[in-house]
Coordinates of C-alpha atoms and ligand atoms in Angstrom, one line a residue:
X1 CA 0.0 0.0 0.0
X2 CA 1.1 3.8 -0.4
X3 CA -1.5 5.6 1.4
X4 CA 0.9 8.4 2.0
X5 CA 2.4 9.2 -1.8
X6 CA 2.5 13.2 -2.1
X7 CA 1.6 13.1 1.4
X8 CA 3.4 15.4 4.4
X9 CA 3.4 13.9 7.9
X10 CA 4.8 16.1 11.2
X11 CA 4.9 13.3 14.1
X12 CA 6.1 14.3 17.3
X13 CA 7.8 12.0 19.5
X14 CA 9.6 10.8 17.0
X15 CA 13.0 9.4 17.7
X16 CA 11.4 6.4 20.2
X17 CA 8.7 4.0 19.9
X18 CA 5.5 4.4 18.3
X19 CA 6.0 7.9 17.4
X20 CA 9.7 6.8 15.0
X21 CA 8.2 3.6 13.9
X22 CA 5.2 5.6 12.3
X23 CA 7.6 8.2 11.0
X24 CA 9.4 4.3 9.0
X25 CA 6.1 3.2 7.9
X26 CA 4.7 6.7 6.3
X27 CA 7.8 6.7 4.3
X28 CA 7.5 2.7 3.6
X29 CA 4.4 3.9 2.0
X30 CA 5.8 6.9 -0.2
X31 CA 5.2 9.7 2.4
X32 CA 7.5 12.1 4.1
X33 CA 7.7 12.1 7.8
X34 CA 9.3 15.1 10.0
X35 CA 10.0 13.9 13.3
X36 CA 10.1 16.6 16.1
X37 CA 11.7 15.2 19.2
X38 CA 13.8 17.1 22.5
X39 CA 16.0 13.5 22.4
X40 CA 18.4 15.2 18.7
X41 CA 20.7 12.4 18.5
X42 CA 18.7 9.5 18.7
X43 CA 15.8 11.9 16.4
X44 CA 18.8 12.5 13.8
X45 CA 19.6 8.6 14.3
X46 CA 16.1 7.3 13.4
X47 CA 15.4 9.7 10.6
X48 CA 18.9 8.5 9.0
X49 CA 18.0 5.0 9.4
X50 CA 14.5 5.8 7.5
X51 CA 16.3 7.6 5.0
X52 CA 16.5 11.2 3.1
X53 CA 12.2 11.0 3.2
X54 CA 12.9 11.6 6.8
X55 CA 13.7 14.7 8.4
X56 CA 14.5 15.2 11.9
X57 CA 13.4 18.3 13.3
X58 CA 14.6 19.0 17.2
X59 CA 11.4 20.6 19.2
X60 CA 10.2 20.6 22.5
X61 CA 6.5 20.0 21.4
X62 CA 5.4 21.8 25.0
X63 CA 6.8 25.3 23.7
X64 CA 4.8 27.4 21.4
X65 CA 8.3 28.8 19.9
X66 CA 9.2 25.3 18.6
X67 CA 5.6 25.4 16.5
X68 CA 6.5 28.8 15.2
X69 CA 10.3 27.8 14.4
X70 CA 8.5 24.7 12.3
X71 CA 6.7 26.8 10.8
X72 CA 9.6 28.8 9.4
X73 CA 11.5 25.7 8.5
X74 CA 8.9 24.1 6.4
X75 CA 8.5 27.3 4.6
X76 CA 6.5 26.6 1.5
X77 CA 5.7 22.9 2.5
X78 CA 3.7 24.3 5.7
X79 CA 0.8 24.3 3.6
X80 CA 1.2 21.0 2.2
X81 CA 1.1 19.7 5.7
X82 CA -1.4 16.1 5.5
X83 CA -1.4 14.9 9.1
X84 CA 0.3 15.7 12.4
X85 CA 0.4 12.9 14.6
X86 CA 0.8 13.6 18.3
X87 CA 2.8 11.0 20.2
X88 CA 4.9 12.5 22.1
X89 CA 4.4 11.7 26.0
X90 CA 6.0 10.4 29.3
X91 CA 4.8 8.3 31.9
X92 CA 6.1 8.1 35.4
X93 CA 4.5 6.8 38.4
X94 CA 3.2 8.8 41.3
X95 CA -0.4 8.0 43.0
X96 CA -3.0 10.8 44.7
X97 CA -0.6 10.3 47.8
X98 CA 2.9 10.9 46.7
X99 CA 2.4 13.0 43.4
X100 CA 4.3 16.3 43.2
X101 CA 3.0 19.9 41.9
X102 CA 5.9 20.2 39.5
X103 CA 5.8 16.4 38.1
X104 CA 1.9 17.2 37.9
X105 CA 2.3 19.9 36.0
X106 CA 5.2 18.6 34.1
X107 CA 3.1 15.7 33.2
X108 CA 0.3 17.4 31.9
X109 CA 2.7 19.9 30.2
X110 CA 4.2 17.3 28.1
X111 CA 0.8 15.0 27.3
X112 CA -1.5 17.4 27.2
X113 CA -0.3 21.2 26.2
X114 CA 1.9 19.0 23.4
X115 CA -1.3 17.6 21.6
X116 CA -2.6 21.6 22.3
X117 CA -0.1 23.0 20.0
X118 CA 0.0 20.2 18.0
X119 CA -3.6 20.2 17.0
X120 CA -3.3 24.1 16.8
X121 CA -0.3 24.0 14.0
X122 CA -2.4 21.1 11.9
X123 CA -5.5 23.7 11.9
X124 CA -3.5 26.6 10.6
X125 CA -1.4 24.5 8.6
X126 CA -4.6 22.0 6.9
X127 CA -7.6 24.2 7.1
X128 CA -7.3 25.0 3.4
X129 CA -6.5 21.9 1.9
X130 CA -7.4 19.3 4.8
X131 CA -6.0 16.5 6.6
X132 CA -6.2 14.7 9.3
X133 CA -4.9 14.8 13.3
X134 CA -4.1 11.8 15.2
X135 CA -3.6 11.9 19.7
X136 CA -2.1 9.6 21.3
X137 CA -4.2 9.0 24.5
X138 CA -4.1 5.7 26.7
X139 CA -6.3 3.0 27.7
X140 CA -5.9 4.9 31.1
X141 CA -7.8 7.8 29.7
X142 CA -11.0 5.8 30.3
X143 CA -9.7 2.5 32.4
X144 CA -7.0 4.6 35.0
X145 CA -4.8 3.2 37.1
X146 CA -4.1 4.1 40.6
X147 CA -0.1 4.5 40.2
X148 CA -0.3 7.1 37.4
X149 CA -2.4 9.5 38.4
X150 CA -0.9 12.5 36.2
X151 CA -0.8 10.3 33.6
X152 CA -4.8 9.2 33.4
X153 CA -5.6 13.0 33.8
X154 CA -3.2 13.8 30.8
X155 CA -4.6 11.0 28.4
X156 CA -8.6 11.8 29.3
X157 CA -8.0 15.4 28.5
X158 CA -6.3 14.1 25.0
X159 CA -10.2 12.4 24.5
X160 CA -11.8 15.8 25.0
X161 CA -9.0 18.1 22.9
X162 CA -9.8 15.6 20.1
X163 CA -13.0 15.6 20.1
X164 CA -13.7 19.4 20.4
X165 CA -10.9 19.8 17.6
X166 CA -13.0 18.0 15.5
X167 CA -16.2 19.5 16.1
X168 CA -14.7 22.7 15.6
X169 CA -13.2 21.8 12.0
X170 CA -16.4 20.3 11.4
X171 CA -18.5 23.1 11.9
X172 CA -15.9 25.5 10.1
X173 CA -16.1 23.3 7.0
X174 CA -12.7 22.2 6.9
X175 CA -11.6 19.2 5.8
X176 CA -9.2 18.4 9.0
X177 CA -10.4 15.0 10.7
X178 CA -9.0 14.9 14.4
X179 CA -9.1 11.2 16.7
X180 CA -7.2 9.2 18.6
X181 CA -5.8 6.2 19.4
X182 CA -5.9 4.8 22.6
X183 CA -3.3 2.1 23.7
X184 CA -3.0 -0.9 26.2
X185 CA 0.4 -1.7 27.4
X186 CA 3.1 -1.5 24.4
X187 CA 6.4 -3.0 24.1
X188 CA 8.2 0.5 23.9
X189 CA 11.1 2.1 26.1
X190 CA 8.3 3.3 27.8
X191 CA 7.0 0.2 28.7
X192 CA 10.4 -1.2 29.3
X193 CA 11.5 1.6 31.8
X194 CA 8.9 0.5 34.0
X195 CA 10.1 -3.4 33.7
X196 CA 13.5 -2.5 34.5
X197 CA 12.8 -0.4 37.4
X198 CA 10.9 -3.4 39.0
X199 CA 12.3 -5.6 41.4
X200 CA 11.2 -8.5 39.3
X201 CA 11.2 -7.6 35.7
X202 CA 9.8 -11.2 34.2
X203 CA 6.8 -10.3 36.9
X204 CA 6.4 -7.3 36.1
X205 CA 5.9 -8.0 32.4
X206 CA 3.4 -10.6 33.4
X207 CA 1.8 -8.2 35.4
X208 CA 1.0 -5.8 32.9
X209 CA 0.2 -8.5 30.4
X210 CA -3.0 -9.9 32.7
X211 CA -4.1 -6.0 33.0
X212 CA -5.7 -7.2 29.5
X213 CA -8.2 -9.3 28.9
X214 CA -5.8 -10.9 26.0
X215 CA -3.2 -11.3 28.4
X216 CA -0.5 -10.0 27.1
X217 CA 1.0 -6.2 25.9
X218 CA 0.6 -4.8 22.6
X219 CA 3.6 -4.5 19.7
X220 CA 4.5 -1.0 18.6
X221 CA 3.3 -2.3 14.8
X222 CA -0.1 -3.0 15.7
X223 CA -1.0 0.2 17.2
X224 CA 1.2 2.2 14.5
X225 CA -2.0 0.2 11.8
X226 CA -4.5 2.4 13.5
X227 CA -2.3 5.2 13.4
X228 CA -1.7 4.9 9.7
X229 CA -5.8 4.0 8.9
X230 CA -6.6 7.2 10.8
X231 CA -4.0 9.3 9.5
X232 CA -5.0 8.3 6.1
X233 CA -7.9 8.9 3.5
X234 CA -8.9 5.7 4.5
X235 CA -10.5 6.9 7.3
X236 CA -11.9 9.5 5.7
X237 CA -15.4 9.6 7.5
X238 CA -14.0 9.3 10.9
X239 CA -13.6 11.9 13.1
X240 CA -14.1 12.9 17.0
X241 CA -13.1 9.3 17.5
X242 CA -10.7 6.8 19.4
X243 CA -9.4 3.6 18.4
X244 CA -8.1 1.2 20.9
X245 CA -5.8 -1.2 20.7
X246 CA -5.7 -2.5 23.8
X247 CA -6.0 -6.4 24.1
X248 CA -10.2 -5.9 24.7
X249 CA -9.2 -3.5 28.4
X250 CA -12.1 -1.3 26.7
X251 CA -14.4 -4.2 26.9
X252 CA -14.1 -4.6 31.2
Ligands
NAD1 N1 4.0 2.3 25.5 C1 2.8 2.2 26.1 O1 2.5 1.3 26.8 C2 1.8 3.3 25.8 C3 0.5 3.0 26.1 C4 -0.5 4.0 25.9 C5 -0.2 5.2 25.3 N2 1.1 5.5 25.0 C6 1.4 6.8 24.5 O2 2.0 6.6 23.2 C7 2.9 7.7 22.9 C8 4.2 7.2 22.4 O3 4.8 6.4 23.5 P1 6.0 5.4 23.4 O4 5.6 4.2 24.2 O5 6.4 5.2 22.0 O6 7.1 6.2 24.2 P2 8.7 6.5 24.0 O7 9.1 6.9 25.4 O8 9.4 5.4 23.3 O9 8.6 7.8 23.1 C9 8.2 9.1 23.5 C10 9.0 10.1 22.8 O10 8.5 11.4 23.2 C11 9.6 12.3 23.3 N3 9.3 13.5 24.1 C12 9.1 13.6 25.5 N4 8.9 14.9 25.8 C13 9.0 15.6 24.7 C14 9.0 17.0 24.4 N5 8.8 17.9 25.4 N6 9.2 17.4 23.2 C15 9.4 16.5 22.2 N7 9.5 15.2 22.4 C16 9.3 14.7 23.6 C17 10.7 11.4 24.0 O11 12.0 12.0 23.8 C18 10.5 10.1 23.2 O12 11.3 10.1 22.1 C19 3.0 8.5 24.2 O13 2.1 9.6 24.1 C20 2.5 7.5 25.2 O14 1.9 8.2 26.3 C21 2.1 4.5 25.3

């Protein structure tokens, strides 16, 4: 398939995990991915693994003067902007008892004020031509767990900000579709911080695989599908929605 021949496609979070391996399949399938990361050498890493369709970009997603600067560097090509894809995020544990202020704010600075801007840049940059907006959110947006309490907050304010964004394009008459994608437990460095902070790594692992009904965690690829079907025409009467891919958590 090349759903994304001709096609422009800004992902941030895009030198690890979901966000870089949707950046190598939207060039797999004749795209160009810019990848906006704060991590610049593994960013400029990726992108030269991918090849010359992929540009690295350094940006901390949480500052409106990162936006702006990509604005300037795409130049002519802002316009020709086809999807923005919002992945970048952190996850660190704290629950309702020993959460901080800062790492609150932190939190919600990085999941949430991120997917802001980002959905902000893809209406200036798409409102003529269209396109589409994909969030990353969690299955803890609507299934939270008590150890992450930042986190769940984060990823349930990522539901509304995509569904208002596309209500709002909607109603303007632009031809921006906006959802998200909401996953279980993936095999990521995210995932694998918290295994190799545990006392027991092969339990934790277990541990998070019977948190789903399918029993075990998600691969990076089989999220990225749902990624790539909603940042495509192929989803092209979908909008205010959430996918999950989430080993049935949604169905508990
Ligand atoms: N892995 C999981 O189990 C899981 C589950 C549900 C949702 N998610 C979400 O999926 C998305 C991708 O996660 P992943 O597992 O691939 O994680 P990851 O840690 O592999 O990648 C996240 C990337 O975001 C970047 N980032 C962090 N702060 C940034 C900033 N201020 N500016 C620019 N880049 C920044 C990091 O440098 C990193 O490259 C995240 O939003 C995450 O919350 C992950």
């Amino acid at each position: 398939m090349q759903r994304f021949n001709e096609k422009l496609v800004v992902i941030s979070g895009g030198a690890s995990g979901m966000g870089a391996l949707t950046a190598k399949r939207v060039v797999e399938e004749g795209g160009t991915a810019i990848t906006l990361d704060i991590n610049d050498t593994l960013g400029q890493e990726v992108a030269n693994e991918i090849g010359n369709k992929c540009e690295f970009f350094h940006a901390d997603v949480t500052n409106p003067d990162s936006w702006n600067d990509l604005e300037k560097y795409l130049g002519d090509r802002f316009n020709k902007v086809t999807s923005v894809i919002n992945a970048a995020g952190i996850s660190e544990p704290a629950t309702i008892e020993d959460e901080t202020f800062d790492h609150w704010n932190r939190t919600h600075s990085i999941n949430g004020t991120s997917v802001f801007l980002g959905c902000q840049f893809g209406v200036k940059a798409m409102k003529d031509s269209g396109g589409s907006i994909v969030n990353f959110s969690s299955s803890l947006a609507t299934r939270p767990k008590p150890f992450v309490i930042a986190y769940n907050y984060s990823k349930a304010g990522v539901l509304a900000i995509t569904r208002t964004v596309a209500l709002h394009c909607a109603e303007m008459g632009y031809k921006i579709r906006c959802n998200s994608v909401q996953p279980g437990a993936i095999n990521t460095p995210m995932m694998q911080r918290y295994i190799d902070a545990a006392e027991d790594p092969k339990q934790q692992l277990a541990d998070f695989a019977a948190t789903h009904p399918m029993n075990r965690v998600g691969d990076p690829d089989e999220v990225v599908k749902a990624v790539l079907f909603l940042a495509s025409d192929d989803s092209a009467f979908t909008t205010g929605d959430s996918i999950s891919v989430d080993g049935g958590v949604i169905a508990i």
